[in-house]
Amino acid sequence: MSHRTLPPGSTIGMLGDGQLGRMTALAAARLGYKVHVYAPDAEGSPCAQVSAAVTSARWDDLDALEAFARSVDVVTLEWENVPVAVVEHLGRFAPVHPGGNVLSVAQDRVAEKSFVNNLGIATAPWRAANSAEEVAKAVAEVGPRCILKSTRLGYDGKGQARIEPGIDPAEAWAAIRSDAGIVEGFVTFACEVSVIVARGLDGAMAAYPAVENRHKNGILDKTLAPARVSGETAAQAERVARRIAEALDLVGVLAVEMFVTPDGAVLVNEMAPRPHNSGHWTMDACHSDQFEQLVRAVCGLPLGSVERVADAEMENLIGDDVLRWPELLAEPGARLHLYGKAEARPGRKMGHVTRLLPRG
Ligand code: AMP
């Protein structure tokens, strides 16, 4: 496949203005690229603080979108819920990676699970359910212990309700406040892992090793890199991520979150076509980190090496955890990353710290 390489000095348009955009902009700057961020209320955001240009405008402002797209050489994103219509509009004026085909799968849990299952890749058993009656029927089919999730716009465990014997499915339906749901069988997992794979314009891929993710209150708390799983399970997780990236014809970075069952099987939970919290450790422990890979992929550069120089443990700083910054700064070897967010609200990702460990 022939493609155009965007040389250093080019401008990358970034949809979304959070910490993932910020860390991508920092990686872009290191390679001599500029970032122009677009988001509603982008002014002063974590990404805007380190970007060359900022457009603060609504997702439905077609003129602002056009002017933005015309001012950049390529568009990428740090938030997979950018409306597909926005990406399609932008695509008339600049290349957009990943494209609307990827977003339409990743934005909807039913589309996502159907896509994955159609590739022959396993997930928890699931049923779409769009009313209290359909939830009750799905529970009868999937099993008495399950999770009802809204199909769209859920993250960090939001828009989810557990269902078990004694819990009325109608209450769960009311609790998720959504008009479209998915009932998933509850997986008794040994651990949760994720694999981040980068895929270039030429179809080349590079995958980081599977890492282990531990959650607290539905939010990622710690990532252990690499995952403490068998070589076979790690290889299977990597194969799954590569297969999905290829089938999506993805250009960019894809994170695939998976459950590992007690017998070592891998079930896909969800995916995100962008850098991911479970890949932050790569900034400190790998030759090329996940943010640099995104820059390389969308600019048509060769992908970097995913080799790790150390094992690592990444800890998120959520809400008031960030107040520990003085002690973390004083800790030898602790690599502190703060996102420039003014207000430490509960549940808000304020930063992270990575500790390197001898390579196992
Ligand atoms: P999600 O938003 O789908 O990533 O879900 C957030 C977290 O809830 C996951 O990381 C798991 O810890 C847990 N979870 C989600 N779905 C299931 C499931 N089907 N079975 C067991 N735990 C789940």
mmCIF file of C-alpha atoms and ligand atoms in Angstrom:
data_model
loop_
_atom_site.group_PDB
_atom_site.id
_atom_site.type_symbol
_atom_site.label_atom_id
_atom_site.label_comp_id
_atom_site.label_asym_id
_atom_site.label_seq_id
_atom_site.Cartn_x
_atom_site.Cartn_y
_atom_site.Cartn_z
ATOM 1 C CA MET A 1 0.000 0.000 0.000
ATOM 2 C CA SER A 2 1.395 3.421 -0.862
ATOM 3 C CA HIS A 3 0.818 6.242 1.565
ATOM 4 C CA ARG A 4 1.975 9.728 2.324
ATOM 5 C CA THR A 5 4.431 10.331 5.147
ATOM 6 C CA LEU A 6 3.818 13.512 7.104
ATOM 7 C CA PRO A 7 7.217 14.930 7.982
ATOM 8 C CA PRO A 8 8.105 16.496 11.334
ATOM 9 C CA GLY A 9 6.723 20.039 11.410
ATOM 10 C CA SER A 10 3.288 18.781 10.323
ATOM 11 C CA THR A 11 0.239 19.387 12.500
ATOM 12 C CA ILE A 12 -1.848 16.627 14.039
ATOM 13 C CA GLY A 13 -5.463 17.477 14.843
ATOM 14 C CA MET A 14 -6.603 15.965 18.136
ATOM 15 C CA LEU A 15 -10.275 15.373 18.920
ATOM 16 C CA GLY A 16 -10.677 15.428 22.691
ATOM 17 C CA ASP A 17 -8.731 17.415 25.237
ATOM 18 C CA GLY A 18 -7.930 15.161 28.195
ATOM 19 C CA GLN A 19 -4.785 13.530 29.515
ATOM 20 C CA LEU A 20 -4.549 11.064 26.624
ATOM 21 C CA GLY A 21 -4.458 13.958 24.174
ATOM 22 C CA ARG A 22 -1.962 15.745 26.398
ATOM 23 C CA MET A 23 0.452 12.819 26.487
ATOM 24 C CA THR A 24 0.044 12.337 22.713
ATOM 25 C CA ALA A 25 0.833 16.037 22.188
ATOM 26 C CA LEU A 26 3.959 15.702 24.328
ATOM 27 C CA ALA A 27 5.088 12.687 22.288
ATOM 28 C CA ALA A 28 4.303 14.580 19.075
ATOM 29 C CA ALA A 29 6.328 17.577 20.236
ATOM 30 C CA ARG A 30 9.314 15.360 20.970
ATOM 31 C CA LEU A 31 9.279 14.231 17.337
ATOM 32 C CA GLY A 32 8.872 17.801 16.052
ATOM 33 C CA TYR A 33 5.123 17.682 15.309
ATOM 34 C CA LYS A 34 2.504 20.169 16.441
ATOM 35 C CA VAL A 35 -0.911 19.384 17.867
ATOM 36 C CA HIS A 36 -4.103 21.360 17.327
ATOM 37 C CA VAL A 37 -6.744 20.272 19.826
ATOM 38 C CA TYR A 38 -10.496 20.436 19.161
ATOM 39 C CA ALA A 39 -13.114 19.923 21.865
ATOM 40 C CA PRO A 40 -15.965 21.787 23.482
ATOM 41 C CA ASP A 41 -14.405 23.752 26.377
ATOM 42 C CA ALA A 42 -10.900 22.856 25.187
ATOM 43 C CA GLU A 43 -9.437 26.135 26.449
ATOM 44 C CA GLY A 44 -7.064 25.496 29.364
ATOM 45 C CA SER A 45 -7.623 21.717 29.206
ATOM 46 C CA PRO A 46 -4.852 19.189 29.924
ATOM 47 C CA CYS A 47 -4.236 18.829 26.171
ATOM 48 C CA ALA A 48 -4.577 22.531 25.329
ATOM 49 C CA GLN A 49 -1.904 23.374 27.916
ATOM 50 C CA VAL A 50 0.698 21.598 25.774
ATOM 51 C CA SER A 51 -0.728 22.111 22.258
ATOM 52 C CA ALA A 52 0.273 24.572 19.555
ATOM 53 C CA ALA A 53 -3.322 25.511 18.726
ATOM 54 C CA VAL A 54 -6.741 25.167 20.326
ATOM 55 C CA THR A 55 -10.259 25.214 18.926
ATOM 56 C CA SER A 56 -12.938 25.301 21.566
ATOM 57 C CA ALA A 57 -16.192 24.525 19.763
ATOM 58 C CA ARG A 58 -19.155 22.189 19.845
ATOM 59 C CA TRP A 59 -19.136 18.820 18.104
ATOM 60 C CA ASP A 60 -21.964 20.005 15.857
ATOM 61 C CA ASP A 61 -20.278 23.252 14.741
ATOM 62 C CA LEU A 62 -19.681 22.264 11.105
ATOM 63 C CA ASP A 63 -17.850 25.481 10.217
ATOM 64 C CA ALA A 64 -15.457 25.193 13.153
ATOM 65 C CA LEU A 65 -14.858 21.535 12.291
ATOM 66 C CA GLU A 66 -14.083 22.428 8.678
ATOM 67 C CA ALA A 67 -11.693 25.243 9.640
ATOM 68 C CA PHE A 68 -9.982 22.905 12.102
ATOM 69 C CA ALA A 69 -9.615 20.102 9.540
ATOM 70 C CA ARG A 70 -8.232 22.523 6.943
ATOM 71 C CA SER A 71 -5.612 23.751 9.430
ATOM 72 C CA VAL A 72 -4.149 20.289 10.171
ATOM 73 C CA ASP A 73 -2.441 17.544 8.147
ATOM 74 C CA VAL A 74 -4.160 14.581 9.802
ATOM 75 C CA VAL A 75 -6.810 14.134 12.481
ATOM 76 C CA THR A 76 -6.763 11.603 15.304
ATOM 77 C CA LEU A 77 -8.632 11.300 18.589
ATOM 78 C CA GLU A 78 -8.224 10.521 22.244
ATOM 79 C CA TRP A 79 -11.941 9.896 22.896
ATOM 80 C CA GLU A 80 -13.738 7.154 20.992
ATOM 81 C CA ASN A 81 -17.183 8.680 21.470
ATOM 82 C CA VAL A 82 -16.639 11.523 19.031
ATOM 83 C CA PRO A 83 -19.823 11.347 16.905
ATOM 84 C CA VAL A 84 -19.248 9.355 13.714
ATOM 85 C CA ALA A 85 -20.873 12.194 11.721
ATOM 86 C CA VAL A 86 -18.140 14.543 12.992
ATOM 87 C CA VAL A 87 -15.397 12.229 11.812
ATOM 88 C CA GLU A 88 -17.121 11.841 8.447
ATOM 89 C CA HIS A 89 -17.412 15.615 8.046
ATOM 90 C CA LEU A 90 -13.755 16.131 8.962
ATOM 91 C CA GLY A 91 -12.786 13.380 6.546
ATOM 92 C CA ARG A 92 -13.852 15.584 3.619
ATOM 93 C CA PHE A 93 -10.986 17.970 4.412
ATOM 94 C CA ALA A 94 -8.259 15.860 6.064
ATOM 95 C CA PRO A 95 -7.443 12.196 6.658
ATOM 96 C CA VAL A 96 -8.904 10.925 9.955
ATOM 97 C CA HIS A 97 -7.385 7.932 11.789
ATOM 98 C CA PRO A 98 -8.989 5.908 13.231
ATOM 99 C CA GLY A 99 -11.997 6.367 10.961
ATOM 100 C CA GLY A 100 -15.755 6.228 11.394
ATOM 101 C CA ASN A 101 -15.851 2.492 10.655
ATOM 102 C CA VAL A 102 -13.741 1.843 13.751
ATOM 103 C CA LEU A 103 -15.662 4.292 15.929
ATOM 104 C CA SER A 104 -19.053 2.872 15.042
ATOM 105 C CA VAL A 105 -17.899 -0.516 16.352
ATOM 106 C CA ALA A 106 -16.132 0.825 19.436
ATOM 107 C CA GLN A 107 -18.927 3.198 20.507
ATOM 108 C CA ASP A 108 -21.556 0.542 20.956
ATOM 109 C CA ARG A 109 -21.125 -2.512 23.150
ATOM 110 C CA VAL A 110 -23.536 -4.578 21.054
ATOM 111 C CA ALA A 111 -21.730 -3.697 17.803
ATOM 112 C CA GLU A 112 -18.402 -4.360 19.522
ATOM 113 C CA LYS A 113 -19.325 -7.789 20.871
ATOM 114 C CA SER A 114 -20.965 -8.810 17.566
ATOM 115 C CA PHE A 115 -17.836 -7.754 15.684
ATOM 116 C CA VAL A 116 -15.552 -9.667 18.036
ATOM 117 C CA ASN A 117 -17.728 -12.818 18.083
ATOM 118 C CA ASN A 118 -17.934 -12.748 14.272
ATOM 119 C CA LEU A 119 -14.139 -13.063 14.228
ATOM 120 C CA GLY A 120 -14.497 -16.248 16.276
ATOM 121 C CA ILE A 121 -13.195 -14.489 19.404
ATOM 122 C CA ALA A 122 -14.912 -15.284 22.703
ATOM 123 C CA THR A 123 -16.677 -12.828 25.016
ATOM 124 C CA ALA A 124 -18.937 -13.336 28.021
ATOM 125 C CA PRO A 125 -22.372 -14.551 26.896
ATOM 126 C CA TRP A 126 -24.533 -11.506 26.144
ATOM 127 C CA ARG A 127 -27.912 -10.332 24.877
ATOM 128 C CA ALA A 128 -29.053 -6.906 23.738
ATOM 129 C CA ALA A 129 -31.934 -5.669 25.917
ATOM 130 C CA ASN A 130 -33.871 -2.473 25.298
ATOM 131 C CA SER A 131 -36.641 -2.637 27.926
ATOM 132 C CA ALA A 132 -37.214 -4.031 31.415
ATOM 133 C CA GLU A 133 -38.982 -7.048 29.849
ATOM 134 C CA GLU A 134 -36.070 -7.722 27.525
ATOM 135 C CA VAL A 135 -33.639 -7.497 30.448
ATOM 136 C CA ALA A 136 -35.666 -10.134 32.329
ATOM 137 C CA LYS A 137 -35.689 -12.377 29.258
ATOM 138 C CA ALA A 138 -31.938 -11.890 28.738
ATOM 139 C CA VAL A 139 -31.205 -12.784 32.359
ATOM 140 C CA ALA A 140 -33.184 -16.015 31.911
ATOM 141 C CA GLU A 141 -30.995 -16.845 28.906
ATOM 142 C CA VAL A 142 -27.581 -15.608 30.057
ATOM 143 C CA GLY A 143 -27.750 -16.791 33.658
ATOM 144 C CA PRO A 144 -28.791 -15.440 37.039
ATOM 145 C CA ARG A 145 -25.566 -13.503 37.702
ATOM 146 C CA CYS A 146 -24.936 -10.831 35.133
ATOM 147 C CA ILE A 147 -24.204 -7.174 34.483
ATOM 148 C CA LEU A 148 -26.522 -4.821 32.654
ATOM 149 C CA LYS A 149 -24.627 -2.065 30.841
ATOM 150 C CA SER A 150 -25.778 0.823 28.706
ATOM 151 C CA THR A 151 -24.570 0.099 25.188
ATOM 152 C CA ARG A 152 -23.141 3.579 24.668
ATOM 153 C CA LEU A 153 -21.105 6.152 26.598
ATOM 154 C CA GLY A 154 -20.258 3.989 29.590
ATOM 155 C CA TYR A 155 -16.784 4.180 31.100
ATOM 156 C CA ASP A 156 -15.075 3.381 34.382
ATOM 157 C CA GLY A 157 -18.048 1.232 35.374
ATOM 158 C CA LYS A 158 -20.598 4.025 34.831
ATOM 159 C CA GLY A 159 -24.004 3.086 33.375
ATOM 160 C CA GLN A 160 -23.781 -0.432 34.810
ATOM 161 C CA ALA A 161 -25.891 -2.459 37.232
ATOM 162 C CA ARG A 162 -25.248 -5.905 38.710
ATOM 163 C CA ILE A 163 -28.075 -8.407 38.548
ATOM 164 C CA GLU A 164 -28.223 -11.485 40.785
ATOM 165 C CA PRO A 165 -30.938 -13.599 42.379
ATOM 166 C CA GLY A 166 -33.078 -11.252 44.494
ATOM 167 C CA ILE A 167 -32.428 -8.194 42.317
ATOM 168 C CA ASP A 168 -35.333 -7.163 40.117
ATOM 169 C CA PRO A 169 -34.175 -6.768 36.481
ATOM 170 C CA ALA A 170 -36.600 -3.835 36.176
ATOM 171 C CA GLU A 171 -34.718 -1.990 38.920
ATOM 172 C CA ALA A 172 -31.422 -2.596 37.141
ATOM 173 C CA TRP A 173 -32.984 -1.311 33.914
ATOM 174 C CA ALA A 174 -34.165 1.864 35.655
ATOM 175 C CA ALA A 175 -30.747 2.314 37.297
ATOM 176 C CA ILE A 176 -28.727 2.490 34.073
ATOM 177 C CA ARG A 177 -30.912 5.314 32.691
ATOM 178 C CA SER A 178 -30.452 4.305 29.092
ATOM 179 C CA ASP A 179 -32.716 3.302 26.235
ATOM 180 C CA ALA A 180 -30.336 0.637 24.970
ATOM 181 C CA GLY A 181 -28.668 -2.006 27.088
ATOM 182 C CA ILE A 182 -26.658 -5.192 26.973
ATOM 183 C CA VAL A 183 -26.857 -7.983 29.517
ATOM 184 C CA GLU A 184 -23.539 -9.763 29.988
ATOM 185 C CA GLY A 185 -22.970 -12.948 31.932
ATOM 186 C CA PHE A 186 -20.840 -12.269 35.004
ATOM 187 C CA VAL A 187 -17.328 -13.631 34.464
ATOM 188 C CA THR A 188 -15.542 -15.035 37.504
ATOM 189 C CA PHE A 189 -12.137 -14.071 36.235
ATOM 190 C CA ALA A 190 -8.681 -14.919 37.540
ATOM 191 C CA CYS A 191 -7.465 -11.513 36.387
ATOM 192 C CA GLU A 192 -8.062 -8.767 33.858
ATOM 193 C CA VAL A 193 -5.515 -8.055 31.153
ATOM 194 C CA SER A 194 -5.184 -5.699 28.232
ATOM 195 C CA VAL A 195 -3.093 -5.550 25.107
ATOM 196 C CA ILE A 196 -2.287 -2.380 23.233
ATOM 197 C CA VAL A 197 -1.505 -2.763 19.561
ATOM 198 C CA ALA A 198 -0.398 -0.068 17.137
ATOM 199 C CA ARG A 199 -1.126 -0.420 13.425
ATOM 200 C CA GLY A 200 0.392 1.773 10.744
ATOM 201 C CA LEU A 201 -0.926 3.088 7.454
ATOM 202 C CA ASP A 202 0.951 0.258 5.738
ATOM 203 C CA GLY A 203 -0.730 -2.397 7.920
ATOM 204 C CA ALA A 204 2.374 -3.070 10.032
ATOM 205 C CA MET A 205 1.577 -3.879 13.653
ATOM 206 C CA ALA A 206 3.410 -3.709 16.965
ATOM 207 C CA ALA A 207 1.871 -5.024 20.188
ATOM 208 C CA TYR A 208 2.976 -4.380 23.754
ATOM 209 C CA PRO A 209 2.963 -7.371 26.073
ATOM 210 C CA ALA A 210 -0.284 -8.190 27.872
ATOM 211 C CA VAL A 211 -0.534 -6.297 31.164
ATOM 212 C CA GLU A 212 -2.615 -6.998 34.243
ATOM 213 C CA ASN A 213 -5.176 -4.438 35.382
ATOM 214 C CA ARG A 214 -6.575 -4.092 38.884
ATOM 215 C CA HIS A 215 -9.645 -1.932 39.400
ATOM 216 C CA LYS A 216 -11.000 -0.107 42.437
ATOM 217 C CA ASN A 217 -14.602 1.165 42.386
ATOM 218 C CA GLY A 218 -14.783 0.368 38.657
ATOM 219 C CA ILE A 219 -11.745 2.589 37.890
ATOM 220 C CA LEU A 220 -8.312 1.323 36.913
ATOM 221 C CA ASP A 221 -6.119 1.451 40.010
ATOM 222 C CA LYS A 222 -2.930 -0.394 39.004
ATOM 223 C CA THR A 223 -1.366 -1.904 35.914
ATOM 224 C CA LEU A 224 1.304 -4.564 36.283
ATOM 225 C CA ALA A 225 3.510 -4.974 33.224
ATOM 226 C CA PRO A 226 3.813 -7.646 32.067
ATOM 227 C CA ALA A 227 0.760 -9.587 33.272
ATOM 228 C CA ARG A 228 1.424 -12.472 35.653
ATOM 229 C CA VAL A 229 -0.191 -15.016 33.326
ATOM 230 C CA SER A 230 1.145 -18.051 31.452
ATOM 231 C CA GLY A 231 3.054 -17.483 28.229
ATOM 232 C CA GLU A 232 0.229 -19.200 26.393
ATOM 233 C CA THR A 233 -2.430 -16.868 27.817
ATOM 234 C CA ALA A 234 -0.298 -13.790 27.086
ATOM 235 C CA ALA A 235 0.244 -14.968 23.502
ATOM 236 C CA GLN A 236 -3.470 -15.628 23.069
ATOM 237 C CA ALA A 237 -4.324 -12.132 24.366
ATOM 238 C CA GLU A 238 -1.862 -10.609 21.925
ATOM 239 C CA ARG A 239 -3.243 -12.648 19.013
ATOM 240 C CA VAL A 240 -6.761 -11.460 19.850
ATOM 241 C CA ALA A 241 -5.726 -7.786 19.887
ATOM 242 C CA ARG A 242 -3.846 -8.075 16.594
ATOM 243 C CA ARG A 243 -6.729 -9.907 14.938
ATOM 244 C CA ILE A 244 -9.200 -7.192 15.973
ATOM 245 C CA ALA A 245 -6.922 -4.337 14.857
ATOM 246 C CA GLU A 246 -6.458 -5.995 11.493
ATOM 247 C CA ALA A 247 -10.147 -6.766 11.008
ATOM 248 C CA LEU A 248 -11.007 -3.132 11.833
ATOM 249 C CA ASP A 249 -8.353 -1.984 9.352
ATOM 250 C CA LEU A 250 -7.291 0.278 12.189
ATOM 251 C CA VAL A 251 -4.705 3.007 11.763
ATOM 252 C CA GLY A 252 -3.588 4.183 15.176
ATOM 253 C CA VAL A 253 -3.588 2.491 18.546
ATOM 254 C CA LEU A 254 -6.106 -0.015 19.901
ATOM 255 C CA ALA A 255 -6.483 -1.219 23.487
ATOM 256 C CA VAL A 256 -8.326 -4.483 24.031
ATOM 257 C CA GLU A 257 -9.432 -5.311 27.578
ATOM 258 C CA MET A 258 -9.895 -8.979 28.360
ATOM 259 C CA PHE A 259 -10.831 -11.302 31.210
ATOM 260 C CA VAL A 260 -8.624 -14.309 31.924
ATOM 261 C CA THR A 261 -10.661 -17.224 33.249
ATOM 262 C CA PRO A 262 -9.290 -19.555 35.949
ATOM 263 C CA ASP A 263 -8.354 -22.093 33.230
ATOM 264 C CA GLY A 264 -6.379 -19.468 31.283
ATOM 265 C CA ALA A 265 -8.903 -18.718 28.517
ATOM 266 C CA VAL A 266 -9.238 -15.149 27.272
ATOM 267 C CA LEU A 267 -12.595 -13.354 26.838
ATOM 268 C CA VAL A 268 -12.798 -9.883 25.320
ATOM 269 C CA ASN A 269 -14.528 -7.299 27.529
ATOM 270 C CA GLU A 270 -14.180 -4.113 25.524
ATOM 271 C CA MET A 271 -11.876 -2.122 23.320
ATOM 272 C CA ALA A 272 -10.828 1.470 22.766
ATOM 273 C CA PRO A 273 -9.256 2.694 19.503
ATOM 274 C CA ARG A 274 -6.911 5.150 21.201
ATOM 275 C CA PRO A 275 -4.125 5.208 23.789
ATOM 276 C CA HIS A 276 -5.282 3.636 27.033
ATOM 277 C CA ASN A 277 -4.674 4.097 30.739
ATOM 278 C CA SER A 278 -3.240 0.566 30.918
ATOM 279 C CA GLY A 279 -0.497 1.641 28.480
ATOM 280 C CA HIS A 280 0.874 4.571 30.465
ATOM 281 C CA TRP A 281 3.702 2.401 31.802
ATOM 282 C CA THR A 282 5.151 2.289 28.269
ATOM 283 C CA MET A 283 6.210 5.952 28.661
ATOM 284 C CA ASP A 284 8.823 4.962 31.194
ATOM 285 C CA ALA A 285 9.588 1.341 30.373
ATOM 286 C CA CYS A 286 9.585 0.927 26.575
ATOM 287 C CA HIS A 287 11.700 2.158 23.687
ATOM 288 C CA SER A 288 8.628 3.759 22.063
ATOM 289 C CA ASP A 289 5.529 4.446 24.128
ATOM 290 C CA GLN A 290 1.887 4.116 23.111
ATOM 291 C CA PHE A 291 1.531 7.862 22.449
ATOM 292 C CA GLU A 292 4.532 7.965 20.158
ATOM 293 C CA GLN A 293 3.117 4.921 18.331
ATOM 294 C CA LEU A 294 -0.101 6.844 17.676
ATOM 295 C CA VAL A 295 1.881 9.754 16.242
ATOM 296 C CA ARG A 296 3.963 7.393 14.126
ATOM 297 C CA ALA A 297 0.914 5.477 12.886
ATOM 298 C CA VAL A 298 -1.177 8.464 11.819
ATOM 299 C CA CYS A 299 1.793 10.298 10.277
ATOM 300 C CA GLY A 300 2.747 7.302 8.142
ATOM 301 C CA LEU A 301 6.060 6.766 9.940
ATOM 302 C CA PRO A 302 7.439 3.318 10.702
ATOM 303 C CA LEU A 303 6.201 2.051 14.077
ATOM 304 C CA GLY A 304 8.677 2.132 16.949
ATOM 305 C CA SER A 305 10.046 -0.721 19.007
ATOM 306 C CA VAL A 306 7.709 -2.011 21.715
ATOM 307 C CA GLU A 307 10.587 -3.653 23.534
ATOM 308 C CA ARG A 308 10.577 -2.952 27.239
ATOM 309 C CA VAL A 309 13.724 -2.083 29.107
ATOM 310 C CA ALA A 310 12.125 -2.874 32.466
ATOM 311 C CA ASP A 311 9.027 -4.376 34.015
ATOM 312 C CA ALA A 312 6.765 -1.778 35.564
ATOM 313 C CA GLU A 313 3.926 -1.055 37.920
ATOM 314 C CA MET A 314 1.687 1.917 37.176
ATOM 315 C CA GLU A 315 -0.557 3.420 39.826
ATOM 316 C CA ASN A 316 -3.299 5.897 38.985
ATOM 317 C CA LEU A 317 -3.691 9.029 41.079
ATOM 318 C CA ILE A 318 -7.449 9.447 41.402
ATOM 319 C CA GLY A 319 -9.014 12.502 43.035
ATOM 320 C CA ASP A 320 -7.209 13.387 46.262
ATOM 321 C CA ASP A 321 -4.457 10.810 45.613
ATOM 322 C CA VAL A 322 -2.776 13.627 43.733
ATOM 323 C CA LEU A 323 -2.108 15.391 47.030
ATOM 324 C CA ARG A 324 0.640 12.801 47.527
ATOM 325 C CA TRP A 325 2.736 14.509 44.842
ATOM 326 C CA PRO A 326 5.419 15.812 47.242
ATOM 327 C CA GLU A 327 6.152 12.353 48.653
ATOM 328 C CA LEU A 328 6.018 10.745 45.189
ATOM 329 C CA LEU A 329 8.459 13.337 43.860
ATOM 330 C CA ALA A 330 10.764 12.525 46.741
ATOM 331 C CA GLU A 331 10.592 8.773 46.113
ATOM 332 C CA PRO A 332 13.691 7.699 44.191
ATOM 333 C CA GLY A 333 12.752 6.026 40.928
ATOM 334 C CA ALA A 334 9.048 6.896 41.072
ATOM 335 C CA ARG A 335 8.169 8.523 37.737
ATOM 336 C CA LEU A 336 5.413 11.037 38.364
ATOM 337 C CA HIS A 337 3.068 12.249 35.614
ATOM 338 C CA LEU A 338 0.510 14.947 36.411
ATOM 339 C CA TYR A 339 -2.182 15.994 33.970
ATOM 340 C CA GLY A 340 -2.552 19.697 34.810
ATOM 341 C CA LYS A 341 -6.140 19.391 36.076
ATOM 342 C CA ALA A 342 -7.039 22.145 38.506
ATOM 343 C CA GLU A 343 -9.744 20.431 40.508
ATOM 344 C CA ALA A 344 -9.245 17.019 42.182
ATOM 345 C CA ARG A 345 -12.838 15.750 42.035
ATOM 346 C CA PRO A 346 -13.539 12.238 43.388
ATOM 347 C CA GLY A 347 -13.045 9.627 40.653
ATOM 348 C CA ARG A 348 -11.139 12.053 38.428
ATOM 349 C CA LYS A 349 -7.852 10.834 36.940
ATOM 350 C CA MET A 350 -5.328 13.471 38.025
ATOM 351 C CA GLY A 351 -2.056 11.739 37.215
ATOM 352 C CA HIS A 352 -0.169 8.484 37.538
ATOM 353 C CA VAL A 353 3.097 7.189 38.882
ATOM 354 C CA THR A 354 5.206 4.436 37.335
ATOM 355 C CA ARG A 355 7.768 2.381 39.192
ATOM 356 C CA LEU A 356 10.245 0.339 37.189
ATOM 357 C CA LEU A 357 11.159 -3.167 38.262
ATOM 358 C CA PRO A 358 13.950 -5.450 37.063
ATOM 359 C CA ARG A 359 12.931 -7.179 33.840
ATOM 360 C CA GLY A 360 11.610 -10.644 34.639
HETATM 361 P P1 AMP B 1 -16.270 -2.054 31.604
HETATM 362 O O1 AMP B 1 -16.780 -0.654 31.684
HETATM 363 O O2 AMP B 1 -17.072 -2.921 30.686
HETATM 364 O O3 AMP B 1 -14.801 -2.123 31.317
HETATM 365 O O4 AMP B 1 -16.428 -2.650 33.064
HETATM 366 C C1 AMP B 1 -15.692 -2.129 34.163
HETATM 367 C C2 AMP B 1 -15.209 -3.264 35.061
HETATM 368 O O5 AMP B 1 -16.330 -4.008 35.567
HETATM 369 C C3 AMP B 1 -14.361 -4.290 34.336
HETATM 370 O O6 AMP B 1 -13.017 -3.901 34.237
HETATM 371 C C4 AMP B 1 -14.550 -5.504 35.257
HETATM 372 O O7 AMP B 1 -13.763 -5.387 36.418
HETATM 373 C C5 AMP B 1 -16.010 -5.402 35.643
HETATM 374 N N1 AMP B 1 -16.822 -6.143 34.674
HETATM 375 C C6 AMP B 1 -17.353 -5.642 33.531
HETATM 376 N N2 AMP B 1 -18.031 -6.595 32.846
HETATM 377 C C7 AMP B 1 -17.933 -7.729 33.565
HETATM 378 C C8 AMP B 1 -18.405 -9.075 33.386
HETATM 379 N N3 AMP B 1 -19.160 -9.432 32.311
HETATM 380 N N4 AMP B 1 -18.087 -9.992 34.329
HETATM 381 C C9 AMP B 1 -17.350 -9.639 35.416
HETATM 382 N N5 AMP B 1 -16.886 -8.404 35.642
HETATM 383 C C10 AMP B 1 -17.155 -7.445 34.743
#
